[in-house]
Amino acid sequence: MKPDLSVDFAGIKLKNPVLTASGTFGYGYELADLIPLKKLGGIVTKTITLEPRPGNPQPRIAEAEGGMLNTIGLQNIGVKAFAGEPLEKLSEIGVPVFVSVAGACVSDYVETAKILKSFKSVSAVELNLSCPNLKKKIVCHDLPLMSDVIKGVKKVSKVPVIAKLSPLVTDISELALTAQNAGADGVTLANTYPAMAIDVKTFKPKLSTIKGGMSGACVKPMSVRCVYDAYPALKIPIIGCGGIMTGEDAVEFMLAGATAASVGTASLVSPENLMKVIDGIEDILKEKNIKSVKEIIGLINKADFSNHSCK
Ligand SMILES: Cc1cc2nc3c(=O)[nH]c(=O)nc-3n(C[C@H](O)[C@H](O)[C@H](O)COP(=O)(O)O)c2cc1C
């Protein structure tokens, strides 16, 4: 029997748990000729800001062992332009659309969310509170500021508001709980890891901004741990994100407590990998004779491994 892959994320029905990850799939509709977009659980757009942004200077990408670094710097056309043709094209796909939003201050986030409010095709707003590639401090590292952003956006939004957090913290559960207490309907764990790479031929940094964000297979164990640590503290659902390359990786995140799984770097390698992740989840459930993917959410957290934990 075909297992049921559907999940409910903060009231949004997803036909399967697989989402794109912000910034790795354009505005979300451009790859329609390459993969059947309507098979996705949902699409998370690249981050949109109130005003257009040119992003950081080149070079903005560097390969690294087991992953990549980027410093795109939130290049985007701005919310007014996004709310035109791009959003219309996204709505034609027929899957939930999560619009990622960032800003330089609370009112930037709020004003952007206000503009998005009038569009029925927006299923959720994902607040990017964790971009490591800007001159300013990472928003979620300032807990009162993060709370103000979430509260402000919640006031003007009719759709679920998801807080995307940075993994670079001492205690991710404290951060996730603060987001929940401020009214977030879900959290995404996690964004990229602040990192840098140096070219030893030129003795220069590989990225124009010197430092950037690390993503890809090599970050997966660290992001799985974030999900595992945050899950027991939360009532709201988690989108797992970081190094998901296969269905097995997505299942790992779900066992740790994620309800959905965002795929980033793997879809830059090949958008077809998104389909492989969906099929891979289904294969594992079939093999284990599990009827619904919902059954595996947080299983590792619920199990008792106390004999194995650190003394
Ligand atoms: C090229 C690139 C651009 C990204 N742009 C954004 C962005 O605009 N907003 C955001 O929230 N995250 C952005 N991210 C982070 C991803 O959404 C994701 O959190 C991170 O890459 C970890 O997942 P992965 O290992 O599957 O790529 C970007 C990542 C990459 C590689």
Coordinates of C-alpha atoms and ligand atoms in Angstrom, one line a residue:
M1 CA 0.0 0.0 0.0
K2 CA 1.2 3.5 -0.8
P3 CA 2.0 5.3 2.5
D4 CA 0.4 8.6 3.3
L5 CA 3.0 11.4 2.9
S6 CA 0.7 14.2 3.8
V7 CA 1.4 16.4 6.9
D8 CA -0.3 19.4 8.5
F9 CA 2.1 22.3 9.1
A10 CA 0.5 25.0 11.3
G11 CA -2.8 24.3 9.7
I12 CA -1.4 24.2 6.1
K13 CA -2.1 20.9 4.4
L14 CA 1.1 19.7 2.6
K15 CA 0.7 16.6 0.3
N16 CA 4.2 15.6 1.4
P17 CA 6.7 17.1 3.8
V18 CA 9.2 18.3 1.1
L19 CA 9.6 22.0 0.6
T20 CA 12.2 24.1 -1.3
A21 CA 14.6 26.1 0.9
S22 CA 14.6 29.8 0.6
G23 CA 17.1 31.3 -1.8
T24 CA 17.9 28.1 -3.6
F25 CA 14.9 27.9 -5.9
G26 CA 14.5 31.5 -7.2
Y27 CA 11.0 32.9 -6.7
G28 CA 9.7 29.4 -7.1
Y29 CA 8.2 29.1 -10.6
E30 CA 11.2 29.5 -12.8
L31 CA 12.1 25.7 -12.7
A32 CA 8.7 24.6 -14.0
D33 CA 10.2 23.2 -17.2
L34 CA 12.7 21.1 -15.2
I35 CA 10.5 19.4 -12.6
P36 CA 6.8 18.9 -11.9
L37 CA 6.4 21.7 -9.3
K38 CA 3.0 20.6 -8.3
K39 CA 4.5 17.4 -6.8
L40 CA 6.2 19.4 -4.1
G41 CA 4.8 19.7 -0.6
G42 CA 5.3 23.4 -0.9
I43 CA 7.5 26.2 -2.2
V44 CA 9.5 28.6 0.0
T45 CA 10.5 31.6 -2.1
K46 CA 13.8 33.4 -2.0
T47 CA 13.8 36.1 0.7
I48 CA 11.8 39.2 -0.3
T49 CA 12.4 42.7 1.2
L50 CA 10.4 45.9 1.2
E51 CA 12.7 47.6 -1.3
P52 CA 14.7 45.8 -4.1
R53 CA 18.2 44.7 -3.2
P54 CA 21.2 44.2 -5.5
G55 CA 22.8 41.7 -3.1
N56 CA 26.5 41.5 -2.3
P57 CA 29.3 41.9 -4.9
Q58 CA 30.7 38.8 -6.7
P59 CA 32.2 36.3 -5.9
R60 CA 29.2 35.2 -3.9
I61 CA 29.5 31.4 -4.0
A62 CA 32.4 29.1 -3.1
E63 CA 32.6 25.3 -3.1
A64 CA 33.8 23.6 0.0
E65 CA 34.3 20.0 1.1
G66 CA 30.8 18.5 1.5
G67 CA 28.9 21.7 0.8
M68 CA 29.2 25.3 -0.3
L69 CA 29.4 28.9 1.0
N70 CA 27.3 31.7 -0.2
T71 CA 27.0 35.4 0.4
I72 CA 24.1 36.3 -1.9
G73 CA 23.0 39.1 0.4
L74 CA 19.3 38.8 -0.2
Q75 CA 19.3 40.0 -3.8
N76 CA 15.6 40.4 -4.8
I77 CA 13.2 42.5 -6.7
G78 CA 11.4 43.9 -3.7
V79 CA 7.9 43.0 -2.4
K80 CA 5.9 45.3 -4.8
A81 CA 7.4 43.7 -7.9
F82 CA 7.2 40.2 -6.4
A83 CA 3.5 40.7 -5.7
G84 CA 2.9 41.1 -9.4
E85 CA 3.8 38.4 -12.0
P86 CA 6.0 36.2 -9.8
L87 CA 3.3 35.7 -7.2
E88 CA 0.6 35.2 -9.9
K89 CA 2.8 32.5 -11.5
L90 CA 3.4 30.9 -8.1
S91 CA -0.3 30.7 -7.4
E92 CA -0.9 28.8 -10.7
I93 CA 1.3 25.9 -9.5
G94 CA -1.3 24.8 -6.9
V95 CA 1.0 24.1 -3.9
P96 CA 1.3 26.1 -0.7
V97 CA 3.5 29.1 -1.1
F98 CA 5.7 30.2 1.9
V99 CA 7.0 33.7 1.2
S100 CA 10.3 34.4 2.9
V101 CA 10.6 37.9 4.3
A102 CA 13.5 39.9 5.7
G103 CA 14.1 43.5 6.7
A104 CA 16.6 45.9 8.3
C105 CA 14.3 46.8 11.1
V106 CA 10.9 45.8 12.6
S107 CA 8.9 48.1 10.4
D108 CA 10.5 46.7 7.2
Y109 CA 9.3 43.2 8.1
V110 CA 5.8 44.5 9.1
E111 CA 5.3 46.7 6.0
T112 CA 6.4 43.8 3.7
A113 CA 4.0 41.4 5.5
K114 CA 1.2 44.0 5.2
I115 CA 1.6 44.1 1.4
L116 CA 1.6 40.3 1.2
K117 CA -1.6 40.1 3.3
S118 CA -3.8 41.0 0.4
F119 CA -2.7 38.0 -1.7
K120 CA -4.7 34.7 -1.2
S121 CA -1.9 32.7 -2.8
V122 CA 0.4 33.4 0.2
S123 CA 0.0 30.4 2.5
A124 CA 2.6 31.4 5.1
V125 CA 5.3 34.0 5.8
E126 CA 8.7 32.6 6.7
L127 CA 10.6 35.3 8.6
N128 CA 14.3 35.2 7.7
L129 CA 15.7 36.2 11.1
S130 CA 19.0 34.5 10.5
C131 CA 20.8 35.8 7.4
P132 CA 24.6 35.7 8.1
N133 CA 25.5 37.7 5.1
L134 CA 24.5 41.2 6.1
K135 CA 26.5 44.0 7.8
K136 CA 24.0 44.1 10.6
K137 CA 23.9 41.6 13.5
I138 CA 21.8 38.5 12.9
V139 CA 18.3 39.4 14.0
C140 CA 17.5 36.3 16.1
H141 CA 20.7 36.8 18.1
D142 CA 18.9 39.8 19.7
L143 CA 16.0 38.1 21.4
P144 CA 13.9 41.2 22.2
L145 CA 14.3 42.4 18.5
M146 CA 13.3 39.0 17.2
S147 CA 10.2 39.0 19.5
D148 CA 9.3 42.5 18.2
V149 CA 9.6 41.4 14.6
I150 CA 7.4 38.3 15.2
K151 CA 4.8 40.2 17.2
G152 CA 4.7 43.0 14.6
V153 CA 4.2 40.6 11.7
K154 CA 1.7 38.5 13.6
K155 CA -0.5 41.6 14.1
V156 CA -0.8 42.2 10.4
S157 CA -0.8 38.7 9.0
K158 CA -3.7 36.4 8.4
V159 CA -1.5 33.4 7.6
P160 CA 0.9 31.3 9.7
V161 CA 4.2 33.1 10.6
I162 CA 7.3 30.9 10.7
A163 CA 10.6 32.0 12.3
K164 CA 13.7 30.9 10.5
L165 CA 16.5 30.7 13.1
S166 CA 20.3 30.7 13.1
P167 CA 22.0 27.5 14.2
L168 CA 24.9 29.5 15.6
V169 CA 23.6 29.8 19.2
T170 CA 24.4 28.2 22.5
D171 CA 20.9 26.9 23.1
I172 CA 18.6 26.6 20.0
S173 CA 15.6 25.5 22.2
E174 CA 15.7 28.9 24.1
L175 CA 15.7 30.7 20.8
A176 CA 12.8 28.6 19.4
L177 CA 10.8 29.0 22.6
T178 CA 11.3 32.8 22.4
A179 CA 9.9 32.7 18.9
Q180 CA 7.0 30.6 20.0
N181 CA 6.2 32.9 22.9
A182 CA 6.3 35.9 20.6
G183 CA 3.5 34.2 18.5
A184 CA 5.4 32.2 15.8
D185 CA 3.3 29.4 14.3
G186 CA 6.3 27.4 13.4
V187 CA 10.1 27.5 13.2
T188 CA 12.6 26.6 10.5
L189 CA 15.8 25.0 11.8
A190 CA 18.1 26.1 10.5
N191 CA 19.7 28.7 8.3
T192 CA 23.3 28.5 7.1
Y193 CA 26.4 28.4 9.4
P194 CA 28.6 31.4 9.4
A195 CA 31.8 30.3 7.7
M196 CA 34.8 31.4 5.5
A197 CA 37.1 30.0 2.9
I198 CA 40.5 31.2 1.7
D199 CA 42.1 30.7 -1.7
V200 CA 45.7 29.7 -1.0
K201 CA 46.7 30.4 -4.7
T202 CA 45.8 34.1 -4.4
F203 CA 46.0 34.5 -0.6
K204 CA 42.5 36.1 -0.8
P205 CA 39.1 35.2 0.8
K206 CA 37.0 33.2 -1.7
L207 CA 33.9 35.4 -1.0
S208 CA 33.6 39.2 -1.6
T209 CA 32.3 39.7 1.9
I210 CA 35.1 37.5 3.3
K211 CA 32.6 35.5 5.4
G212 CA 29.4 33.8 4.3
G213 CA 27.0 31.0 5.1
M214 CA 27.8 27.3 4.9
S215 CA 25.2 24.8 3.6
G216 CA 25.0 21.3 2.1
A217 CA 25.6 17.7 3.3
C218 CA 28.3 18.6 5.8
V219 CA 25.9 20.7 7.9
K220 CA 23.2 18.0 8.3
P221 CA 24.3 16.5 11.6
M222 CA 24.4 19.9 13.2
S223 CA 21.0 20.9 11.9
V224 CA 19.5 17.6 12.9
R225 CA 20.7 18.2 16.4
C226 CA 19.1 21.7 16.4
V227 CA 15.7 20.0 15.6
Y228 CA 16.3 17.3 18.2
D229 CA 17.1 19.9 20.9
A230 CA 14.2 22.3 20.1
Y231 CA 11.4 19.7 19.6
P232 CA 10.7 18.9 23.2
A233 CA 10.5 22.6 24.1
L234 CA 7.9 23.4 21.4
K235 CA 4.2 23.1 20.8
I236 CA 4.6 24.6 17.3
P237 CA 5.9 22.5 14.3
I238 CA 9.4 22.6 12.9
I239 CA 10.7 22.7 9.3
G240 CA 14.0 20.8 9.3
C241 CA 16.6 22.3 7.0
G242 CA 20.3 21.8 6.4
G243 CA 22.1 19.3 4.2
I244 CA 19.0 17.3 3.1
M245 CA 20.2 15.5 -0.1
T246 CA 18.1 12.3 0.0
G247 CA 14.9 10.9 1.4
E248 CA 17.0 9.3 4.2
D249 CA 18.2 12.7 5.2
A250 CA 14.6 14.1 5.3
V251 CA 13.5 11.1 7.4
E252 CA 16.4 11.7 9.8
F253 CA 15.1 15.3 10.4
M254 CA 11.6 14.0 10.9
L255 CA 12.7 11.4 13.4
A256 CA 14.4 14.2 15.3
G257 CA 11.1 16.2 15.4
A258 CA 10.6 18.0 12.1
T259 CA 7.1 18.0 10.5
A260 CA 8.5 19.2 7.1
A261 CA 11.9 19.2 5.3
S262 CA 13.4 22.1 3.3
V263 CA 15.8 21.1 0.5
G264 CA 18.3 23.8 -0.5
T265 CA 21.8 23.0 -1.8
A266 CA 20.7 19.6 -3.2
S267 CA 18.2 21.4 -5.5
L268 CA 21.0 23.7 -6.7
V269 CA 23.0 20.6 -7.6
S270 CA 20.0 19.3 -9.5
P271 CA 16.3 20.3 -9.0
E272 CA 15.5 16.7 -9.7
N273 CA 16.9 15.9 -6.2
L274 CA 13.7 17.4 -4.8
M275 CA 11.6 14.6 -6.5
K276 CA 14.2 12.0 -5.3
V277 CA 13.8 13.2 -1.7
I278 CA 10.0 12.7 -1.9
D279 CA 10.4 9.2 -3.5
G280 CA 13.1 8.3 -1.0
I281 CA 10.8 9.1 2.0
E282 CA 8.1 7.0 0.5
D283 CA 10.5 4.1 -0.1
I284 CA 11.6 4.1 3.6
L285 CA 8.0 4.1 4.8
K286 CA 7.2 1.2 2.5
E287 CA 10.2 -0.8 3.6
K288 CA 9.3 -0.3 7.3
N289 CA 5.6 -0.8 6.6
I290 CA 4.7 2.6 8.1
K291 CA 1.3 3.9 6.9
S292 CA 1.7 7.6 7.4
V293 CA 4.8 9.8 7.6
K294 CA 3.1 11.6 10.5
E295 CA 4.0 8.5 12.6
I296 CA 7.7 9.2 12.5
I297 CA 7.7 12.8 13.6
G298 CA 9.8 13.1 16.7
L299 CA 10.1 9.3 17.2
I300 CA 13.7 9.6 18.4
N301 CA 12.8 12.2 20.9
K302 CA 10.0 10.1 22.2
A303 CA 12.2 7.0 22.5
D304 CA 14.2 6.4 25.7
F305 CA 17.9 6.4 25.0
S306 CA 18.8 7.3 28.5
N307 CA 21.3 4.4 28.8
H308 CA 23.2 5.9 25.9
S309 CA 23.3 9.6 26.9
C310 CA 26.3 11.4 28.4
K311 CA 26.7 10.9 32.1
Ligands
LIG1 C1 22.7 30.2 -2.6 C2 21.9 30.2 -1.4 C3 21.0 31.3 -1.1 C4 20.3 31.3 0.0 N1 19.4 32.4 0.2 C5 18.6 32.4 1.3 C6 17.6 33.4 1.5 O1 17.4 34.2 0.6 N2 16.8 33.3 2.6 C7 17.0 32.3 3.5 O2 16.2 32.3 4.5 N3 17.9 31.4 3.4 C8 18.7 31.4 2.3 N4 19.6 30.3 2.1 C9 19.7 29.3 3.2 C10 18.9 28.1 2.8 O3 17.5 28.4 2.7 C11 19.0 26.9 3.8 O4 18.6 27.4 5.1 C12 20.5 26.5 3.9 O5 21.1 26.5 2.7 C13 20.6 25.1 4.5 O6 20.0 24.1 3.7 P1 20.8 23.2 2.6 O7 22.0 22.7 3.3 O8 19.8 22.2 2.2 O9 21.1 24.2 1.5 C14 20.4 30.3 1.0 C15 21.3 29.2 0.8 C16 22.0 29.2 -0.4 C17 22.9 28.0 -0.6

